[in-house]
Amino acid sequence: MARTADVVVVGGGVIGCAIAYELAKGGLGVTLVERGTPGCEASSAGAGMLAPQAESSAPGPLLALKLASKALYPDLAFELSERTGLDIEYETGGNLHCFLDEGDEAVGRAACAWQREAGLKAELLGRADALALEPDLSAEVRGALFLPDDHWVNNPRLVTALANAAAQERAAFVTGEVTAILRTGDRVTGVRVGDEAVRSAAVVLAAGAWSGQLAATAGLTLPIQPVRGQIVCLEGVPRRHHHLLHVKDHYLVPRVSGQILVGASVEWVGFVKQVTAEQIRAFLDAAMRVVPALGRVPIQATWAGFRPWAPDERPVIGPWPGLDGLVAATGHFRNGILLAPVTARLIRELLVDHAPSFDLTPFLPDRFLH
Ligand SMILES: Cc1cc2nc3c(=O)[nH]c(=O)nc-3n(C[C@H](O)[C@H](O)[C@H](O)COP(=O)(O)OP(=O)(O)OC[C@H]3O[C@@H](n4cnc5c(N)ncnc54)[C@H](O)[C@@H]3O)c2cc1C
C-alpha cells in the first residue's frame, strides 16, 4: 500500500530539514525523503556563516530576507538546544574584513558607506583596533571593516538538530531516492521513491543543486545548477580567534572545537566533487597571509560541496504556477544556512496559514517561466 502524507519534502539538507520541522510543528503530517543522510551534501560542506552584510553588495529584497532570517537564529538556537540537547554553536563575534592594500581599503570604505546608509552596523578600524580584536593578525594587515552583526553556526550540527527536532514532532524520514514528482493533470499527487509511491497533497522541492533534475521529472523547467565550493579545515588552533575573518576573496571561520574552516571556491564545473591542489594552496596562502601562526597547525580535512545556484542568484521560494501543490524551496546558493529559518517559516505560512509574511514576488518560480 502506498504511504500517504499531507506534505512530502524532497531533500534532507538544511532547507528540507528546517521545513519539515516547521511544518510538523504547524500540525501537518510530513514525510521527508532523503537519499543519503540529513545534511550529507551542501549543508554540511558549507562554512556556517550567517553573514547578511558580508554576502551582500547592495540593499534590496534579498538583503531584507537575509536579515529577517538572521534575526530568527538566537531563538532557534535556544529552541533546538532545549528540544534536542544539541548546541548549534551560535557565535556572535562579528566579521573582520582585513585590508592588505589600498584596493581592499577602497572596497571596505564603499561597503561601510552603503551599509551604514542602510541602517546596518559597520565600522572602519585602523590596524591597532583590528589587532585589539584579533591579536594574531599579520604585519600586513593595515586595517579592517568590522561588521559586528555577521555571525556563524556549526552547520552540520544545525542540520542534525533540525532533523532530530522534526522527528520529535513526528515528521517521518524515508531513506531513498525520489525518481519522480507525480502529477495528475495540474495537481501534484506525491513522489515516487524506488518502487513505492508516497502520496501527498503537497510536495516541497528542497533537493538543493539537484532540484532542476527533479522538476524535469514532472515536465517542469527549473534552471538550478551546481556551483562547487571547496574548503580546507585546520584543527588544533588555540581558541584565540573570536571573529570571522575575510581576506581578499577568502574567509576563515573559527569553530568552538579549535577548527578553522578556510574557503571557499566558487566553480561552475558540474557535479564533479573534487578538491583541487590549486584551490587548497590559495586557501592556505590566504590563511597564512592574514594569520601567519596558522602555518604551524595540522590540516584535518578538505572537502567540496554543490551550492544550488539560480541564474539571478536569488533563492526560489513559493508555489509552482500551474501545478497545484508543488512548492519550491531551493536555489539558496551561498546563503542556504543563513536563509533556512526564514525559508521554513515562509513555507509554513504558505501551506498552513496561507498568508506569507514577506513579499515573495522576487523569489517566486514564476520568474523563470517568461
Ligand atoms: C563550500 C561551501 C561553503 C558555504 N558556506 C556557506 C555559509 O557560510 N553560509 C551559508 O549560509 N551558506 C553557505 N553555503 C551554501 C549552503 O551550504 C547551501 O546554500 C545550502 O546548504 C543548501 O541547502 P539545501 O538543503 O538546499 O541543499 P543540500 O544540503 O545539498 O541538500 C539537498 C539534499 O537533497 C538530497 N537529494 C537530492 N536529490 C534527491 C533525490 N532525488 N531523492 C532524495 N534526496 C535527494 C541530497 O542528498 C541532499 O542531501 C556554502 C556552500 C558550500 C558548498
Tab-separated table of C-alpha atoms and ligand atoms in Angstrom:
chain	number	residue	atom	x	y	z
A	1	MET	CA	0.000	0.000	0.000
A	2	ALA	CA	1.272	3.487	-0.828
A	3	ARG	CA	2.422	5.689	2.026
A	4	THR	CA	0.493	8.923	2.455
A	5	ALA	CA	1.363	12.270	3.998
A	6	ASP	CA	-0.023	15.778	3.988
A	7	VAL	CA	3.284	17.029	2.626
A	8	VAL	CA	6.341	15.315	1.164
A	9	VAL	CA	9.607	17.240	1.487
A	10	VAL	CA	12.185	16.127	-1.083
A	11	GLY	CA	15.724	16.585	0.249
A	12	GLY	CA	17.132	16.456	3.762
A	13	GLY	CA	19.593	19.345	3.641
A	14	VAL	CA	19.289	22.324	5.932
A	15	ILE	CA	16.398	23.666	3.861
A	16	GLY	CA	14.390	20.423	3.811
A	17	CYS	CA	15.006	19.651	7.495
A	18	ALA	CA	14.108	23.196	8.594
A	19	ILE	CA	10.904	22.983	6.540
A	20	ALA	CA	10.000	19.528	7.865
A	21	TYR	CA	10.420	20.800	11.421
A	22	GLU	CA	8.367	23.935	10.840
A	23	LEU	CA	5.537	22.131	9.001
A	24	ALA	CA	5.370	19.338	11.583
A	25	LYS	CA	5.183	21.963	14.351
A	26	GLY	CA	2.363	23.541	12.337
A	27	GLY	CA	0.379	20.308	12.622
A	28	LEU	CA	0.920	18.780	9.163
A	29	GLY	CA	1.809	15.132	8.568
A	30	VAL	CA	5.249	15.405	6.962
A	31	THR	CA	7.349	12.790	5.181
A	32	LEU	CA	10.881	13.843	4.272
A	33	VAL	CA	12.682	11.763	1.637
A	34	GLU	CA	16.484	11.910	1.567
A	35	ARG	CA	18.678	9.534	-0.408
A	36	GLY	CA	21.683	9.878	1.916
A	37	THR	CA	21.716	11.135	5.491
A	38	PRO	CA	20.375	14.532	6.580
A	39	GLY	CA	22.927	17.210	5.694
A	40	CYS	CA	25.131	14.904	3.619
A	41	GLU	CA	25.589	17.408	0.766
A	42	ALA	CA	25.992	21.209	0.670
A	43	SER	CA	24.530	21.732	4.113
A	44	SER	CA	27.460	20.057	5.849
A	45	ALA	CA	30.014	21.216	3.284
A	46	GLY	CA	29.202	24.874	3.990
A	47	ALA	CA	31.076	27.127	6.385
A	48	GLY	CA	28.106	28.099	8.550
A	49	MET	CA	28.374	31.858	8.221
A	50	LEU	CA	25.264	33.909	8.948
A	51	ALA	CA	26.652	36.909	7.155
A	52	PRO	CA	23.972	39.026	5.501
A	53	GLN	CA	26.295	42.008	5.357
A	54	ALA	CA	29.450	40.337	4.047
A	55	GLU	CA	27.373	38.444	1.492
A	56	SER	CA	25.568	41.491	0.049
A	57	SER	CA	26.648	44.301	-2.222
A	58	ALA	CA	23.520	46.489	-2.070
A	59	PRO	CA	20.252	46.879	-0.202
A	60	GLY	CA	17.175	45.155	-1.639
A	61	PRO	CA	14.704	42.319	-1.074
A	62	LEU	CA	17.386	39.627	-0.792
A	63	LEU	CA	19.279	41.529	1.910
A	64	ALA	CA	15.957	42.061	3.723
A	65	LEU	CA	15.281	38.311	3.550
A	66	LYS	CA	18.764	37.517	4.883
A	67	LEU	CA	18.387	39.964	7.767
A	68	ALA	CA	14.953	38.528	8.618
A	69	SER	CA	16.428	35.029	8.688
A	70	LYS	CA	19.419	36.004	10.810
A	71	ALA	CA	17.075	37.590	13.324
A	72	LEU	CA	15.433	34.169	13.837
A	73	TYR	CA	18.703	32.472	14.860
A	74	PRO	CA	19.003	33.374	18.561
A	75	ASP	CA	15.570	31.861	19.340
A	76	LEU	CA	16.170	28.913	17.005
A	77	ALA	CA	19.488	28.092	18.706
A	78	PHE	CA	17.794	28.165	22.104
A	79	GLU	CA	14.792	26.133	20.926
A	80	LEU	CA	16.941	23.437	19.298
A	81	SER	CA	19.109	23.153	22.372
A	82	GLU	CA	16.043	22.795	24.630
A	83	ARG	CA	14.425	20.201	22.361
A	84	THR	CA	17.393	18.139	21.234
A	85	GLY	CA	20.197	18.883	23.677
A	86	LEU	CA	22.373	19.891	20.700
A	87	ASP	CA	24.313	23.154	20.812
A	88	ILE	CA	24.497	24.593	17.287
A	89	GLU	CA	27.349	26.883	18.423
A	90	TYR	CA	25.700	30.137	17.504
A	91	GLU	CA	28.661	32.547	17.619
A	92	THR	CA	28.237	36.313	17.611
A	93	GLY	CA	31.791	37.719	17.468
A	94	GLY	CA	31.300	39.600	14.195
A	95	ASN	CA	33.210	39.770	10.963
A	96	LEU	CA	36.570	41.442	10.253
A	97	HIS	CA	37.353	42.191	6.593
A	98	CYS	CA	41.102	42.653	6.704
A	99	PHE	CA	42.763	45.200	4.442
A	100	LEU	CA	46.114	44.244	2.935
A	101	ASP	CA	46.352	47.072	0.401
A	102	GLU	CA	44.706	50.254	-0.864
A	103	GLY	CA	42.327	48.310	-3.092
A	104	ASP	CA	40.952	46.421	-0.071
A	105	GLU	CA	40.577	49.694	1.820
A	106	ALA	CA	38.600	51.273	-1.016
A	107	VAL	CA	36.257	48.267	-1.205
A	108	GLY	CA	35.867	48.319	2.587
A	109	ARG	CA	35.118	52.054	2.676
A	110	ALA	CA	32.445	51.696	-0.021
A	111	ALA	CA	30.850	48.722	1.758
A	112	CYS	CA	30.926	50.598	5.063
A	113	ALA	CA	29.218	53.610	3.477
A	114	TRP	CA	26.258	51.809	1.874
A	115	GLN	CA	25.742	49.539	4.858
A	116	ARG	CA	25.604	52.451	7.315
A	117	GLU	CA	23.301	54.283	4.931
A	118	ALA	CA	21.039	51.207	5.042
A	119	GLY	CA	21.000	51.396	8.846
A	120	LEU	CA	23.379	48.466	9.411
A	121	LYS	CA	26.298	48.409	11.839
A	122	ALA	CA	29.670	48.769	10.093
A	123	GLU	CA	32.903	50.314	11.342
A	124	LEU	CA	36.289	51.075	9.753
A	125	LEU	CA	39.152	50.091	12.052
A	126	GLY	CA	42.811	51.070	11.948
A	127	ARG	CA	45.481	48.443	12.490
A	128	ALA	CA	45.639	48.912	16.264
A	129	ASP	CA	41.893	48.473	16.698
A	130	ALA	CA	41.860	45.423	14.428
A	131	LEU	CA	44.703	43.893	16.476
A	132	ALA	CA	42.837	44.598	19.682
A	133	LEU	CA	40.090	42.293	18.350
A	134	GLU	CA	42.378	39.639	16.789
A	135	PRO	CA	45.923	39.765	18.236
A	136	ASP	CA	47.389	37.210	15.798
A	137	LEU	CA	46.833	39.255	12.642
A	138	SER	CA	49.907	39.569	10.443
A	139	ALA	CA	52.057	42.690	9.991
A	140	GLU	CA	50.497	43.022	6.512
A	141	VAL	CA	47.028	43.863	7.897
A	142	ARG	CA	46.681	47.652	7.811
A	143	GLY	CA	43.076	47.915	8.994
A	144	ALA	CA	39.698	46.280	8.648
A	145	LEU	CA	35.990	46.705	8.116
A	146	PHE	CA	34.200	45.382	11.200
A	147	LEU	CA	30.661	44.017	10.787
A	148	PRO	CA	29.589	43.084	14.330
A	149	ASP	CA	26.211	41.652	13.283
A	150	ASP	CA	27.576	38.941	10.963
A	151	HIS	CA	27.541	35.690	12.954
A	152	TRP	CA	28.024	31.933	12.409
A	153	VAL	CA	26.954	28.446	13.498
A	154	ASN	CA	28.198	24.879	13.333
A	155	ASN	CA	26.158	23.912	10.268
A	156	PRO	CA	26.472	20.086	10.373
A	157	ARG	CA	25.247	20.255	13.974
A	158	LEU	CA	22.417	22.562	12.898
A	159	VAL	CA	21.104	20.072	10.328
A	160	THR	CA	21.254	17.209	12.829
A	161	ALA	CA	19.398	19.297	15.396
A	162	LEU	CA	16.709	20.293	12.874
A	163	ALA	CA	16.273	16.672	11.754
A	164	ASN	CA	16.033	15.444	15.357
A	165	ALA	CA	13.568	18.187	16.264
A	166	ALA	CA	11.448	17.388	13.190
A	167	ALA	CA	11.417	13.685	14.122
A	168	GLN	CA	10.299	14.622	17.653
A	169	GLU	CA	7.395	16.462	16.025
A	170	ARG	CA	6.530	13.184	14.231
A	171	ALA	CA	7.917	14.034	10.801
A	172	ALA	CA	8.695	10.705	9.077
A	173	PHE	CA	12.117	10.274	7.457
A	174	VAL	CA	12.378	7.933	4.475
A	175	THR	CA	15.779	6.988	3.107
A	176	GLY	CA	15.584	6.638	-0.653
A	177	GLU	CA	15.934	8.356	-3.984
A	178	VAL	CA	12.988	10.279	-5.357
A	179	THR	CA	12.864	9.314	-9.022
A	180	ALA	CA	9.784	11.332	-9.997
A	181	ILE	CA	7.408	14.010	-8.833
A	182	LEU	CA	3.956	12.581	-9.548
A	183	ARG	CA	1.141	14.630	-11.033
A	184	THR	CA	-2.345	14.160	-12.360
A	185	GLY	CA	-3.115	16.987	-14.751
A	186	ASP	CA	-2.417	20.242	-12.980
A	187	ARG	CA	-2.228	18.716	-9.460
A	188	VAL	CA	0.768	17.161	-7.767
A	189	THR	CA	-0.066	13.796	-6.193
A	190	GLY	CA	3.167	12.797	-4.444
A	191	VAL	CA	6.547	11.350	-5.352
A	192	ARG	CA	7.984	8.048	-6.447
A	193	VAL	CA	10.686	6.520	-4.247
A	194	GLY	CA	12.049	3.349	-5.813
A	195	ASP	CA	9.012	1.141	-6.489
A	196	GLU	CA	6.866	2.949	-3.968
A	197	ALA	CA	4.651	5.999	-4.346
A	198	VAL	CA	4.334	8.395	-1.447
A	199	ARG	CA	1.012	10.153	-1.956
A	200	SER	CA	0.510	13.695	-0.722
A	201	ALA	CA	-1.456	16.830	-1.487
A	202	ALA	CA	1.714	18.930	-1.437
A	203	VAL	CA	5.361	18.358	-2.376
A	204	VAL	CA	8.132	20.714	-1.296
A	205	LEU	CA	11.065	20.575	-3.671
A	206	ALA	CA	14.138	21.149	-1.470
A	207	ALA	CA	16.672	18.975	-3.267
A	208	GLY	CA	19.408	21.599	-3.425
A	209	ALA	CA	21.546	21.505	-6.565
A	210	TRP	CA	19.514	18.510	-7.844
A	211	SER	CA	16.191	20.396	-7.786
A	212	GLY	CA	16.242	21.141	-11.513
A	213	GLN	CA	16.659	17.455	-12.360
A	214	LEU	CA	13.701	16.569	-10.153
A	215	ALA	CA	11.498	19.315	-11.580
A	216	ALA	CA	12.174	17.841	-15.021
A	217	THR	CA	10.548	14.544	-13.911
A	218	ALA	CA	7.242	16.447	-13.745
A	219	GLY	CA	7.879	18.116	-17.100
A	220	LEU	CA	8.951	21.410	-15.496
A	221	THR	CA	11.922	23.660	-16.169
A	222	LEU	CA	13.838	24.972	-13.165
A	223	PRO	CA	17.295	26.314	-14.077
A	224	ILE	CA	19.149	25.337	-10.894
A	225	GLN	CA	22.793	24.378	-11.355
A	226	PRO	CA	25.526	23.154	-9.014
A	227	VAL	CA	28.300	25.586	-8.085
A	228	ARG	CA	31.177	23.788	-6.411
A	229	GLY	CA	32.719	25.165	-3.256
A	230	GLN	CA	35.883	23.746	-1.673
A	231	ILE	CA	37.088	24.157	1.894
A	232	VAL	CA	40.165	23.215	3.909
A	233	CYS	CA	39.710	22.564	7.618
A	234	LEU	CA	42.594	23.272	10.015
A	235	GLU	CA	42.488	21.828	13.518
A	236	GLY	CA	44.082	22.262	16.898
A	237	VAL	CA	44.003	26.043	16.628
A	238	PRO	CA	44.277	27.721	20.062
A	239	ARG	CA	40.945	29.347	20.909
A	240	ARG	CA	42.245	32.868	20.279
A	241	HIS	CA	40.113	33.642	17.249
A	242	HIS	CA	36.681	35.017	18.000
A	243	HIS	CA	35.743	36.642	14.701
A	244	LEU	CA	35.041	35.651	11.156
A	245	LEU	CA	37.983	36.856	9.098
A	246	HIS	CA	37.781	37.839	5.441
A	247	VAL	CA	40.851	38.474	3.342
A	248	LYS	CA	40.573	39.177	-0.385
A	249	ASP	CA	38.162	36.513	-1.735
A	250	HIS	CA	38.678	34.109	1.142
A	251	TYR	CA	37.301	33.648	4.634
A	252	LEU	CA	38.279	31.939	7.879
A	253	VAL	CA	35.587	30.584	10.192
A	254	PRO	CA	36.651	29.505	13.704
A	255	ARG	CA	34.737	26.701	15.398
A	256	VAL	CA	34.412	26.078	19.113
A	257	SER	CA	36.275	22.765	18.669
A	258	GLY	CA	39.506	24.546	17.624
A	259	GLN	CA	38.914	24.013	13.917
A	260	ILE	CA	39.224	26.831	11.426
A	261	LEU	CA	37.488	26.452	8.057
A	262	VAL	CA	39.192	28.279	5.212
A	263	GLY	CA	37.315	28.726	1.964
A	264	ALA	CA	35.800	28.818	-0.436
A	265	SER	CA	35.921	28.433	-4.182
A	266	VAL	CA	33.017	29.278	-6.488
A	267	GLU	CA	33.259	26.972	-9.511
A	268	TRP	CA	30.895	26.080	-12.347
A	269	VAL	CA	32.199	22.542	-13.010
A	270	GLY	CA	29.003	20.478	-12.872
A	271	PHE	CA	28.660	17.650	-10.325
A	272	VAL	CA	32.394	16.948	-10.091
A	273	LYS	CA	33.132	16.607	-6.391
A	274	GLN	CA	36.883	17.073	-6.388
A	275	VAL	CA	39.234	19.010	-4.163
A	276	THR	CA	41.972	20.595	-6.233
A	277	ALA	CA	45.559	21.421	-5.352
A	278	GLU	CA	45.374	24.970	-6.683
A	279	GLN	CA	42.361	25.884	-4.539
A	280	ILE	CA	43.806	24.382	-1.379
A	281	ARG	CA	47.063	26.260	-1.997
A	282	ALA	CA	45.125	29.511	-2.446
A	283	PHE	CA	43.206	28.930	0.820
A	284	LEU	CA	46.374	28.156	2.786
A	285	ASP	CA	48.218	31.154	1.307
A	286	ALA	CA	45.338	33.447	2.289
A	287	ALA	CA	45.093	31.981	5.790
A	288	MET	CA	48.825	32.321	6.488
A	289	ARG	CA	48.932	35.788	4.976
A	290	VAL	CA	46.381	37.046	7.476
A	291	VAL	CA	47.341	34.837	10.479
A	292	PRO	CA	50.904	33.500	9.985
A	293	ALA	CA	50.650	31.176	13.021
A	294	LEU	CA	48.170	29.039	11.080
A	295	GLY	CA	51.118	27.700	9.077
A	296	ARG	CA	52.004	25.528	12.088
A	297	VAL	CA	48.670	23.758	12.674
A	298	PRO	CA	47.578	20.487	11.085
A	299	ILE	CA	45.187	20.141	8.173
A	300	GLN	CA	42.308	17.982	9.354
A	301	ALA	CA	40.287	17.609	6.167
A	302	THR	CA	39.375	19.057	2.803
A	303	TRP	CA	36.025	18.765	1.057
A	304	ALA	CA	33.786	20.098	-1.670
A	305	GLY	CA	30.029	20.604	-1.996
A	306	PHE	CA	27.493	21.876	-4.511
A	307	ARG	CA	25.658	25.132	-3.887
A	308	PRO	CA	22.260	25.334	-5.590
A	309	TRP	CA	22.530	28.298	-7.972
A	310	ALA	CA	19.807	30.089	-9.919
A	311	PRO	CA	20.809	32.394	-12.803
A	312	ASP	CA	19.755	35.558	-10.941
A	313	GLU	CA	21.401	34.296	-7.710
A	314	ARG	CA	18.179	34.578	-5.736
A	315	PRO	CA	16.526	31.662	-3.929
A	316	VAL	CA	13.428	30.106	-5.433
A	317	ILE	CA	10.683	30.057	-2.817
A	318	GLY	CA	6.977	29.618	-3.431
A	319	PRO	CA	4.205	27.747	-5.234
A	320	TRP	CA	4.740	26.457	-8.746
A	321	PRO	CA	2.385	28.286	-11.101
A	322	GLY	CA	0.019	25.916	-12.894
A	323	LEU	CA	0.834	22.849	-10.773
A	324	ASP	CA	-1.226	22.874	-7.588
A	325	GLY	CA	0.545	21.540	-4.533
A	326	LEU	CA	4.141	21.863	-5.737
A	327	VAL	CA	6.212	24.344	-3.749
A	328	ALA	CA	9.845	25.233	-4.447
A	329	ALA	CA	12.418	25.898	-1.712
A	330	THR	CA	15.785	25.869	-3.398
A	331	GLY	CA	18.470	27.953	-5.117
A	332	HIS	CA	19.889	29.353	-1.883
A	333	PHE	CA	23.371	29.440	-3.414
A	334	ARG	CA	25.902	30.921	-0.932
A	335	ASN	CA	23.367	31.584	1.825
A	336	GLY	CA	21.350	28.455	2.479
A	337	ILE	CA	22.477	28.108	6.092
A	338	LEU	CA	21.625	31.744	6.737
A	339	LEU	CA	18.289	31.575	4.891
A	340	ALA	CA	16.996	28.253	6.253
A	341	PRO	CA	14.898	29.621	9.155
A	342	VAL	CA	13.071	32.248	7.105
A	343	THR	CA	12.548	29.831	4.205
A	344	ALA	CA	10.980	27.291	6.557
A	345	ARG	CA	8.784	29.923	8.112
A	346	LEU	CA	7.594	31.135	4.698
A	347	ILE	CA	6.774	27.603	3.541
A	348	ARG	CA	4.762	27.077	6.724
A	349	GLU	CA	2.962	30.359	6.159
A	350	LEU	CA	2.158	29.266	2.596
A	351	LEU	CA	0.961	25.746	3.423
A	352	VAL	CA	-0.545	26.168	6.881
A	353	ASP	CA	-1.568	29.801	7.293
A	354	HIS	CA	-1.985	30.589	3.561
A	355	ALA	CA	-0.561	34.081	4.188
A	356	PRO	CA	3.184	34.647	3.758
A	357	SER	CA	4.514	37.475	5.932
A	358	PHE	CA	7.090	38.555	3.334
A	359	ASP	CA	6.576	39.725	-0.244
A	360	LEU	CA	7.682	36.646	-2.163
A	361	THR	CA	7.457	38.223	-5.619
A	362	PRO	CA	11.244	38.442	-6.227
A	363	PHE	CA	11.676	34.802	-5.204
A	364	LEU	CA	8.768	33.034	-6.914
A	365	PRO	CA	9.455	30.305	-9.504
A	366	ASP	CA	7.254	32.293	-11.934
A	367	ARG	CA	10.250	34.392	-12.895
A	368	PHE	CA	11.725	31.529	-14.916
A	369	LEU	CA	8.574	30.921	-16.935
A	370	HIS	CA	8.578	34.075	-19.044
B	1	LIG	C1	31.959	25.386	0.406
B	1	LIG	C2	30.619	25.981	0.747
B	1	LIG	C3	30.537	26.992	1.686
B	1	LIG	C4	29.300	27.531	2.052
B	1	LIG	N1	29.236	28.441	3.056
B	1	LIG	C5	28.039	28.921	3.458
B	1	LIG	C6	27.958	29.805	4.538
B	1	LIG	O1	28.963	30.131	5.178
B	1	LIG	N2	26.730	30.291	4.896
B	1	LIG	C7	25.591	29.935	4.226
B	1	LIG	O2	24.517	30.425	4.575
B	1	LIG	N3	25.647	29.066	3.199
B	1	LIG	C8	26.838	28.565	2.793
B	1	LIG	N4	26.917	27.698	1.747
B	1	LIG	C9	25.701	27.412	0.984
B	1	LIG	C10	24.816	26.411	1.706
B	1	LIG	O3	25.606	25.346	2.164
B	1	LIG	C11	23.724	25.935	0.763
B	1	LIG	O4	23.030	27.050	0.218
B	1	LIG	C12	22.717	25.061	1.500
B	1	LIG	O5	23.367	24.018	2.181
B	1	LIG	C13	21.690	24.484	0.548
B	1	LIG	O6	20.867	23.636	1.306
B	1	LIG	P1	19.883	22.644	0.596
B	1	LIG	O7	19.162	21.916	1.676
B	1	LIG	O8	19.097	23.366	-0.424
B	1	LIG	O9	20.845	21.677	-0.251
B	1	LIG	P2	21.666	20.361	0.202
B	1	LIG	O10	22.294	20.486	1.528
B	1	LIG	O11	22.544	19.979	-0.933
B	1	LIG	O12	20.509	19.303	0.371
B	1	LIG	C14	19.805	18.745	-0.708
B	1	LIG	C15	19.543	17.293	-0.332
B	1	LIG	O13	18.695	16.714	-1.298
B	1	LIG	C16	19.063	15.363	-1.434
B	1	LIG	N5	18.575	14.901	-2.725
B	1	LIG	C17	18.889	15.388	-3.948
B	1	LIG	N6	18.225	14.711	-4.895
B	1	LIG	C18	17.481	13.778	-4.248
B	1	LIG	C19	16.574	12.763	-4.693
B	1	LIG	N7	16.330	12.569	-5.994
B	1	LIG	N8	15.987	11.988	-3.771
B	1	LIG	C20	16.237	12.160	-2.441
B	1	LIG	N9	17.086	13.101	-1.971
B	1	LIG	C21	17.695	13.892	-2.865
B	1	LIG	C22	20.581	15.391	-1.350
B	1	LIG	O14	21.099	14.137	-0.968
B	1	LIG	C23	20.817	16.466	-0.307
B	1	LIG	O15	21.000	15.949	0.991
B	1	LIG	C24	28.126	27.093	1.399
B	1	LIG	C25	28.199	26.054	0.470
B	1	LIG	C26	29.425	25.484	0.146
B	1	LIG	C27	29.472	24.343	-0.829
